[in-house]
Every structure is written in C-alpha cells, then in structure tokens.
C-alpha cells in the first residue's frame, strides 16, 4: 500500500512537471527570440536578412473544417511554395478567437509566428472578451469577405425585403430572427438592420450559423442574417430565399438579389478575414512577407477555393487593411454597447 | 445503380485507399483524445491530390473505423477512444474483467459494422424523409431529448443512485462555466479567455476515464485483480442465443441512432447513451446493464456507428452537418466540387451512390479487419500494467493537448483525472458527471432558446408533439422502475398472505 501511495505521488509529480515544461517552453521561446531581435548587432542583422530560414507557424483562431481554417490553410500552403519554408498551421479555437489572438499578441514579432484574424478582431474589445484591437498587431493583408444576408424560408409570405420590413414594423418583436450567437457578427447584422429600419426583432441565438440555418429550414424561426456562403446551398436546393445582401455591391453568388443599399437602407455587415503578426515586425521581414502574402492571397488556388465555398477574395494592402480594420473597430465600439449585451 | 457503384468502388486503387483510411482511423480512434473529427480534418488536405472517389474512400474509411476503434480502448482499458464510445465503457470493460475479452471485442466489431450497414441502408432508402423529420427538431425538441438523456443518470449510477445524482448535479453546475448561451455573459471564467468556452468536454472525459482509471488501478489491490482477469481471448462470436437476445433492442437502437445522427448537432455520444437506456428498460435482465451486459455493449456499439448514416443523410440532402465529422466532410465535398443538397442527388447521382457504396465497402473492411485483429488488440492486456499506465497517461496528455493545441486543456484533463480517481475511490460513479457535462449545455441553451421563441411561454414544450412524446417517455422511464417494483411487492405480499 505504501509503495502504491509513493508511486501515485510520483506519477502526479511527473504529470505536473510535464505540463509545467510544456507551459514553459512557450515563454522561453519568446524570451529567446526577443533577445535575438532586440539588440541589432551586425551578426543579428545578417540573420534577419535571411528571413525566412525556418518553419513559420500560422495560428488559426477557429476549429478545423470551418471557413477560417480553410482560408488560412490555403494561403499557408501557397506561402510554403513562395517562401520555401514549411508553414505549419495550428488551430487554437476558443472565445470568438480571443484565445488565439491573445497568443499571437504575446508571441515574438520575428515573422515566424503569424495568425489569421477574422472580423472579431474588431469586435472582441467591444464585447468585453479580451483587450485586443487591430492596433495590437501588425496587420499583414486582408484575404476574404462574405457579407450578411436577410434569408427566409422559400415558402415565406414575404417576396421582397420591403414586405419583410413592413411586416416586422407592424409586428414588433414578432419576427424570430436567428443568429450564430449573441455578440456574433450575424447578431450584429440583425441589430444593424433593426437600427437602420427602426423595427424590433426577436433575436434567437444559436450555437453557430449552421444550426440557425437548420432551424430556419425546419420552420422554427422566421429569418436568419448569416452569410451568403452559409445559405448558398439552401438557396440552391430551393428551401431558402435571400431577400437582401448587406454589402455595397451585389454578391457574385446571388446576382439577382438586391443589396440593402438598393432598398434604401445603409447597412453593410460582413465577415472578413486577413492575416496579422505580433506588433513590431522588423522592416526586413515585412519586405519579404507582404509580397509573399499578396501573391498567396491572389493565387489561382485561392480563387478556386473561394468559388467552391462561396466567399469572395478581399485583398487589401497592409495600410488599407489597417485603416479598414480600425474603421470597423470604431464602428463596433459604438454599435455593440448600444445593443445592450455588455454587462 | 448502387450495384454498379459498388462494382466501381471495388477497383483495387479505391479499395486500397479505403483500407488505408480504415487503418488510420483505427489508430486515431483507439487513441484517447484523437477523435474521428480530428482525423478527417487533418487528412482532408492530403486527399486533394487524389481523385474525389479515392479521397472520399480515405475519409469515409477513417470516419467509420475511428468510431468503431474508439470502442476497443473503451473495452480494453476503460478509456473511450472517442467521445462516441463513452457508453461502451459501461459494459465492455466489465465483460473483459469477467474474462470475455474476445467476445467483447467481437461484439464491438460485429455490431459496429451492423450499425454502419443498417444506417447506410436507411440513407439509401429514405434519405429525404429522414432529413425532413430531423428538421422538425427545433429548440424545444432538443431540450426534451437532452432531458431524456439526463434521466439516464440514474441507470448509469448502478447501485449508487444518490452518489450518482450528487456528482451528476455537480457536472451540471460545471457545465454552466463559460459564456452563457443567450447573452454571452461570462460565468465563472475569472477573466481567463481559456475558460470562456467552458470546460473542454473531451479533455474532461479522457481525464476522468483515462487518468482516473490509471490512478485507481495503481492504488487497487492488484493481486485480486490478477486472478479475476484471465488473459485468454476466448470466443469472439456471440452464440445464436445471444444474437437472438440482442435482435429486438438492436433493431430499435438502429432507428433511434439514425434519427439522432440525422438531427443536426447530436452525434454518437448521445445516441449510444439514449440507446443504452432504451435497451435497459426493455431488457429482461436490466440488472446486468453496467455489469457486463452483452445487450448493453451490443446496442452501444451499434448506436455510435449507426449515427453515421443519419449524419450523412442530413449532410448530403440538406447541406447541414449532422455531427462534428460531417461538418468537416461538407468542406471536403465542396473541395471536390460537390455542393451537398438535393441538387447533388440529381446532378451528381453517381457520386452519391459512390458515397453509399464506399460506406458499405468500408464497413465490410472493418468487419474483416476487426475480427482478424481481435487477438492483436487483446495483446494489450498481456502488456505489463505499468507500461499500459504510462502509455495511457502519455496519450491522455497528447490527446488533450492536440484538440485545441492548448496547455489549458491538459490542465483540465489532469484535474478531471484526479477528480475521477477520488470519485472511484469513494465508489462514486463518474458516468453521471460526464453525462451532465455533455448534455447540460444542450438542455440549458435550448430551454432558454425555446422560451425566447415562445416569448416566455413554458407551454411550448408540451404543445409540440415530438417534444411532448420525449418528455412523457422521460417521466415513464423515471417512474417505471419504482412503480413496477412497488406493484410486484404488493402482489408478492398478497400471494404470501
């Protein structure tokens, strides 16, 4: 019995030390590379000129299988060919991407740890999840966009967006509108529509966009405000119809559907994504990295993937992307507190 | 058409890719923490340089075989290889302790394959009706299904009902950690971003079963265990009598599991738990359930693979994932240029039949491979305990880290392991805790979502037929046992008078 207790204690100690070691390697790596990049001795500069000379880690903020994962892995694969070093993608999902973005923010700005950043980058601070904003990073370039829609069941009585809004106006809080979670981008889409039209919806949050679309198909809710990409197959199968798209231009996948702007409402909400690096990337690294990303994002492979999945390529250079993300940040910082979520 | 597709699938190259998928899936499935979802997601990009049929052969092979192989580790080392095999630990490990190693492994293989085949037949014959029925499941129905599942806390507690309920409620409380499902308000997160998504389920599960079991075995008096654990493989095939015993519960379970698979967002874990409960209530020997019941192991093995056909049905007919794996598979199909939905059945009918044929062939491969490797799998019991312990601990750490690449999950896994160990030492069943952690969020979010739909009217749960039926079933399953034993006692005392 004594021997057993001893061995149990030993095993627990072993496990704890393994975890501690695993936890520590991360921070030691960081300090190591900080030391490397901080003093710019001639030898150090020589090393940075050679960038990239080892594996690049690309952090993805969502689970495998989703859009973020797909875009990041596609671009990562192209980068690998362009830069000639392995690009290893790893998923760190959780808390609307806050887990991955916090990790990226704390990584060394040496160009070897990069990340995919979605629209939540501009929302997380307003939602109160983490103290992260676009200026916490060196934004590389943006890559993709998918605008929100107003989608209803194919046999719904509304034929146009105006009919839908008129009905909602006459029946306040009667229209059940599904989104992918309170504080998610599609919830904000519905809330923006409310604001622009002066109607009141009954918001029903689901655990992601797919369950919301399923609930709409099953007739449990009246409408969803998720992206073109997520309703595309439902529309093609004749189960759903899209009344409006929340973007400046009509969607390439739904050319017959008017934008909200055409209907007279200035609502533009879209899920976008791009790439970012920890703040303070050396200029030599940027000079290599930015053109490589530009090439990867505009590659044929990306165009092919976008077409298959139903999102649009949305390339913006680093300055444009930074400006855009900050505009979005200011917009959400103003909008989200008025939605009454932040407690 | 289907026959033609099967012949097509029997091309040597496709068969080899399918076999490769099955073998990879077997390894991924048997290792705790590495799930079918992860296997399919990681291998998807590697299949793009193959033809669509070859790539799908790999992916579907992994999907089917990982779920089946998850049962192997559940049976042999009492640690579910995938979440879908939780319920297989109830009876499988007990059968091994009774020395029926070969039989347990044989049942897992035979009934997993049966489940896979039967659900594929459902997919072939009734894809659209099933999918449309699955869509009828709205928030109130999910809530009622969750409550029905939670009522099983009592049956998994075995003889320790009070202790089981206590730890079950604890599990429910733990399941409230994280962002609240309606207003996204952080609960008990202590301003830690890692806590916002709540307790990671898979990490908690493998910790509780894996680490908990290892620590328990170390402290257990091993001399007695050596005697009870004969290391003979024994017969693999169940007898005809055993087959007959399992026929009816399995027929019902296959229908239940296909439907649960087809309902978006519910998978093999919930299906096998519900089927186990169902079989126990129908059985003539309910007391054997949880003590090494052949029926219990058979229905759970069948149910978690039976989900696959259902999940594929929703995915292929509606373009909505039926479970986590099909969510990844949708992406893979789109990469092959297919848009899942009714259109696919018209425009790419040959491709649809190919998928069905691949499911059938994949399952037959599992049957042969599974029966041939039973002996090999059972060798794990010949390995010295100390080696197994270290391997299990190693894989638990690796597996829990691999889910989200997060050291936080490893920490949770270890804490859950210590909790599981303490519970086992105190003779508290851990099943209710895991059940609560799994179903708690479904019950809570759908309860509140239903009320949001009905503007706060609680009648919504009783005015909808499916939800009402499920709730009535729950009440019946809770009251049947005590009421029937009360009447038995009454008639018994009358007789004696």
mmCIF file of C-alpha atoms in Angstrom, chain B residues 312-465:
data_model
loop_
_atom_site.group_PDB
_atom_site.id
_atom_site.type_symbol
_atom_site.label_atom_id
_atom_site.label_comp_id
_atom_site.label_asym_id
_atom_site.label_seq_id
_atom_site.Cartn_x
_atom_site.Cartn_y
_atom_site.Cartn_z
ATOM 1 C CA UNK B 312 -24.504 11.644 -43.740
ATOM 2 C CA UNK B 313 -28.193 11.857 -44.665
ATOM 3 C CA UNK B 314 -28.645 15.375 -43.295
ATOM 4 C CA UNK B 315 -25.330 16.450 -44.701
ATOM 5 C CA UNK B 316 -25.988 15.145 -48.188
ATOM 6 C CA UNK B 317 -29.644 16.084 -48.525
ATOM 7 C CA UNK B 318 -29.676 19.484 -46.839
ATOM 8 C CA UNK B 319 -26.055 20.601 -46.767
ATOM 9 C CA UNK B 320 -26.242 20.864 -42.984
ATOM 10 C CA UNK B 321 -23.820 18.855 -40.864
ATOM 11 C CA UNK B 322 -25.431 16.116 -38.774
ATOM 12 C CA UNK B 323 -22.470 15.865 -36.411
ATOM 13 C CA UNK B 324 -18.932 17.196 -35.986
ATOM 14 C CA UNK B 325 -17.338 14.877 -38.545
ATOM 15 C CA UNK B 326 -19.845 15.643 -41.274
ATOM 16 C CA UNK B 327 -19.218 19.363 -40.656
ATOM 17 C CA UNK B 328 -15.685 18.726 -41.825
ATOM 18 C CA UNK B 329 -16.811 16.365 -44.599
ATOM 19 C CA UNK B 330 -19.053 19.086 -46.110
ATOM 20 C CA UNK B 331 -15.946 21.133 -46.672
ATOM 21 C CA UNK B 332 -14.201 18.173 -48.254
ATOM 22 C CA UNK B 333 -17.132 17.517 -50.599
ATOM 23 C CA UNK B 334 -17.151 21.150 -51.660
ATOM 24 C CA UNK B 335 -13.456 20.963 -52.367
ATOM 25 C CA UNK B 336 -14.205 18.082 -54.708
ATOM 26 C CA UNK B 337 -16.639 20.409 -56.456
ATOM 27 C CA UNK B 338 -19.818 18.953 -54.921
ATOM 28 C CA UNK B 339 -22.446 21.126 -53.311
ATOM 29 C CA UNK B 340 -24.299 18.941 -50.799
ATOM 30 C CA UNK B 341 -28.056 19.340 -51.140
ATOM 31 C CA UNK B 342 -30.954 17.895 -53.145
ATOM 32 C CA UNK B 343 -29.250 19.147 -56.297
ATOM 33 C CA UNK B 344 -26.383 16.764 -55.665
ATOM 34 C CA UNK B 345 -28.755 13.788 -55.813
ATOM 35 C CA UNK B 346 -29.893 14.902 -59.263
ATOM 36 C CA UNK B 347 -26.769 16.324 -60.828
ATOM 37 C CA UNK B 348 -24.197 14.003 -59.298
ATOM 38 C CA UNK B 349 -26.260 10.883 -58.634
ATOM 39 C CA UNK B 350 -23.324 8.645 -59.470
ATOM 40 C CA UNK B 351 -21.258 10.415 -56.847
ATOM 41 C CA UNK B 352 -23.995 9.985 -54.236
ATOM 42 C CA UNK B 353 -24.132 6.266 -54.985
ATOM 43 C CA UNK B 354 -20.371 6.177 -54.748
ATOM 44 C CA UNK B 355 -20.564 7.535 -51.221
ATOM 45 C CA UNK B 356 -23.142 4.922 -50.261
ATOM 46 C CA UNK B 357 -21.073 2.159 -51.817
ATOM 47 C CA UNK B 358 -17.965 3.387 -50.024
ATOM 48 C CA UNK B 359 -19.820 3.286 -46.705
ATOM 49 C CA UNK B 360 -20.830 -0.306 -47.344
ATOM 50 C CA UNK B 361 -17.405 -1.458 -48.500
ATOM 51 C CA UNK B 362 -15.715 0.446 -45.667
ATOM 52 C CA UNK B 363 -17.863 -1.327 -43.108
ATOM 53 C CA UNK B 364 -17.131 -4.729 -44.594
ATOM 54 C CA UNK B 365 -13.425 -3.923 -44.436
ATOM 55 C CA UNK B 366 -13.827 -3.083 -40.758
ATOM 56 C CA UNK B 367 -15.600 -6.385 -40.185
ATOM 57 C CA UNK B 368 -12.753 -8.413 -41.645
ATOM 58 C CA UNK B 369 -10.003 -6.282 -40.153
ATOM 59 C CA UNK B 370 -11.729 -6.140 -36.781
ATOM 60 C CA UNK B 371 -12.187 -9.875 -36.460
ATOM 61 C CA UNK B 372 -8.650 -10.562 -37.667
ATOM 62 C CA UNK B 373 -7.083 -8.084 -35.255
ATOM 63 C CA UNK B 374 -9.099 -9.072 -32.188
ATOM 64 C CA UNK B 375 -6.221 -11.174 -30.968
ATOM 65 C CA UNK B 376 -3.739 -8.416 -31.712
ATOM 66 C CA UNK B 377 -5.838 -5.841 -29.840
ATOM 67 C CA UNK B 378 -6.193 -8.165 -26.905
ATOM 68 C CA UNK B 379 -2.405 -8.382 -26.613
ATOM 69 C CA UNK B 380 -2.650 -5.041 -24.879
ATOM 70 C CA UNK B 381 -3.836 -6.997 -21.849
ATOM 71 C CA UNK B 382 -0.650 -9.083 -21.853
ATOM 72 C CA UNK B 383 1.457 -5.967 -21.592
ATOM 73 C CA UNK B 384 2.625 -5.183 -18.093
ATOM 74 C CA UNK B 385 0.237 -2.891 -16.235
ATOM 75 C CA UNK B 386 2.961 -0.340 -15.574
ATOM 76 C CA UNK B 387 3.618 0.037 -19.303
ATOM 77 C CA UNK B 388 -0.076 0.499 -20.027
ATOM 78 C CA UNK B 389 -0.364 3.135 -17.329
ATOM 79 C CA UNK B 390 2.471 5.175 -18.717
ATOM 80 C CA UNK B 391 1.151 4.825 -22.259
ATOM 81 C CA UNK B 392 -2.363 5.841 -21.232
ATOM 82 C CA UNK B 393 -1.070 8.860 -19.313
ATOM 83 C CA UNK B 394 1.118 9.818 -22.261
ATOM 84 C CA UNK B 395 -1.723 9.539 -24.774
ATOM 85 C CA UNK B 396 -4.131 11.385 -22.498
ATOM 86 C CA UNK B 397 -1.707 14.315 -22.304
ATOM 87 C CA UNK B 398 -1.005 14.211 -26.020
ATOM 88 C CA UNK B 399 -4.678 13.824 -26.921
ATOM 89 C CA UNK B 400 -5.959 16.581 -24.687
ATOM 90 C CA UNK B 401 -3.276 18.935 -25.989
ATOM 91 C CA UNK B 402 -3.964 18.056 -29.600
ATOM 92 C CA UNK B 403 -7.661 19.024 -29.517
ATOM 93 C CA UNK B 404 -7.042 22.778 -29.304
ATOM 94 C CA UNK B 405 -3.237 22.925 -29.063
ATOM 95 C CA UNK B 406 -3.825 24.291 -25.626
ATOM 96 C CA UNK B 407 -1.920 23.546 -22.387
ATOM 97 C CA UNK B 408 -5.045 24.695 -20.550
ATOM 98 C CA UNK B 409 -6.911 21.636 -21.803
ATOM 99 C CA UNK B 410 -4.139 19.400 -20.479
ATOM 100 C CA UNK B 411 -4.553 21.015 -17.081
ATOM 101 C CA UNK B 412 -8.313 20.393 -17.160
ATOM 102 C CA UNK B 413 -7.678 16.802 -18.227
ATOM 103 C CA UNK B 414 -5.413 16.212 -15.232
ATOM 104 C CA UNK B 415 -7.788 17.885 -12.787
ATOM 105 C CA UNK B 416 -10.617 15.763 -14.181
ATOM 106 C CA UNK B 417 -8.396 12.707 -13.777
ATOM 107 C CA UNK B 418 -7.773 13.475 -10.116
ATOM 108 C CA UNK B 419 -11.486 14.105 -9.606
ATOM 109 C CA UNK B 420 -12.266 10.829 -11.377
ATOM 110 C CA UNK B 421 -9.777 8.986 -9.177
ATOM 111 C CA UNK B 422 -11.212 10.421 -5.956
ATOM 112 C CA UNK B 423 -14.716 9.558 -7.147
ATOM 113 C CA UNK B 424 -13.707 5.972 -7.927
ATOM 114 C CA UNK B 425 -12.034 5.551 -4.544
ATOM 115 C CA UNK B 426 -15.194 6.771 -2.865
ATOM 116 C CA UNK B 427 -17.299 4.441 -5.000
ATOM 117 C CA UNK B 428 -18.982 7.336 -6.797
ATOM 118 C CA UNK B 429 -19.867 6.560 -10.434
ATOM 119 C CA UNK B 430 -18.351 9.084 -12.869
ATOM 120 C CA UNK B 431 -20.854 8.390 -15.676
ATOM 121 C CA UNK B 432 -23.431 10.939 -14.434
ATOM 122 C CA UNK B 433 -20.783 13.668 -14.302
ATOM 123 C CA UNK B 434 -19.753 13.111 -17.917
ATOM 124 C CA UNK B 435 -23.377 12.846 -18.959
ATOM 125 C CA UNK B 436 -24.154 16.170 -17.289
ATOM 126 C CA UNK B 437 -21.157 17.856 -18.865
ATOM 127 C CA UNK B 438 -22.270 16.609 -22.280
ATOM 128 C CA UNK B 439 -25.984 17.320 -22.023
ATOM 129 C CA UNK B 440 -26.027 20.299 -19.645
ATOM 130 C CA UNK B 441 -25.226 22.908 -22.296
ATOM 131 C CA UNK B 442 -27.743 21.366 -24.747
ATOM 132 C CA UNK B 443 -30.502 21.377 -22.158
ATOM 133 C CA UNK B 444 -29.797 24.864 -20.883
ATOM 134 C CA UNK B 445 -29.313 26.643 -24.191
ATOM 135 C CA UNK B 446 -32.317 25.008 -25.819
ATOM 136 C CA UNK B 447 -34.541 25.620 -22.814
ATOM 137 C CA UNK B 448 -33.768 29.306 -22.973
ATOM 138 C CA UNK B 449 -33.872 29.382 -26.764
ATOM 139 C CA UNK B 450 -37.344 27.803 -26.683
ATOM 140 C CA UNK B 451 -38.540 30.411 -24.228
ATOM 141 C CA UNK B 452 -37.125 33.115 -26.475
ATOM 142 C CA UNK B 453 -39.162 31.640 -29.339
ATOM 143 C CA UNK B 454 -42.358 31.404 -27.300
ATOM 144 C CA UNK B 455 -41.872 34.797 -25.627
ATOM 145 C CA UNK B 456 -41.575 33.148 -22.236
ATOM 146 C CA UNK B 457 -44.458 30.694 -22.533
ATOM 147 C CA UNK B 458 -43.500 27.354 -20.961
ATOM 148 C CA UNK B 459 -46.308 25.535 -22.781
ATOM 149 C CA UNK B 460 -44.101 25.395 -25.866
ATOM 150 C CA UNK B 461 -42.574 22.169 -24.507
ATOM 151 C CA UNK B 462 -45.954 20.445 -24.293
ATOM 152 C CA UNK B 463 -47.769 21.713 -27.367
ATOM 153 C CA UNK B 464 -45.290 20.271 -29.842
ATOM 154 C CA UNK B 465 -45.753 16.542 -30.453
#
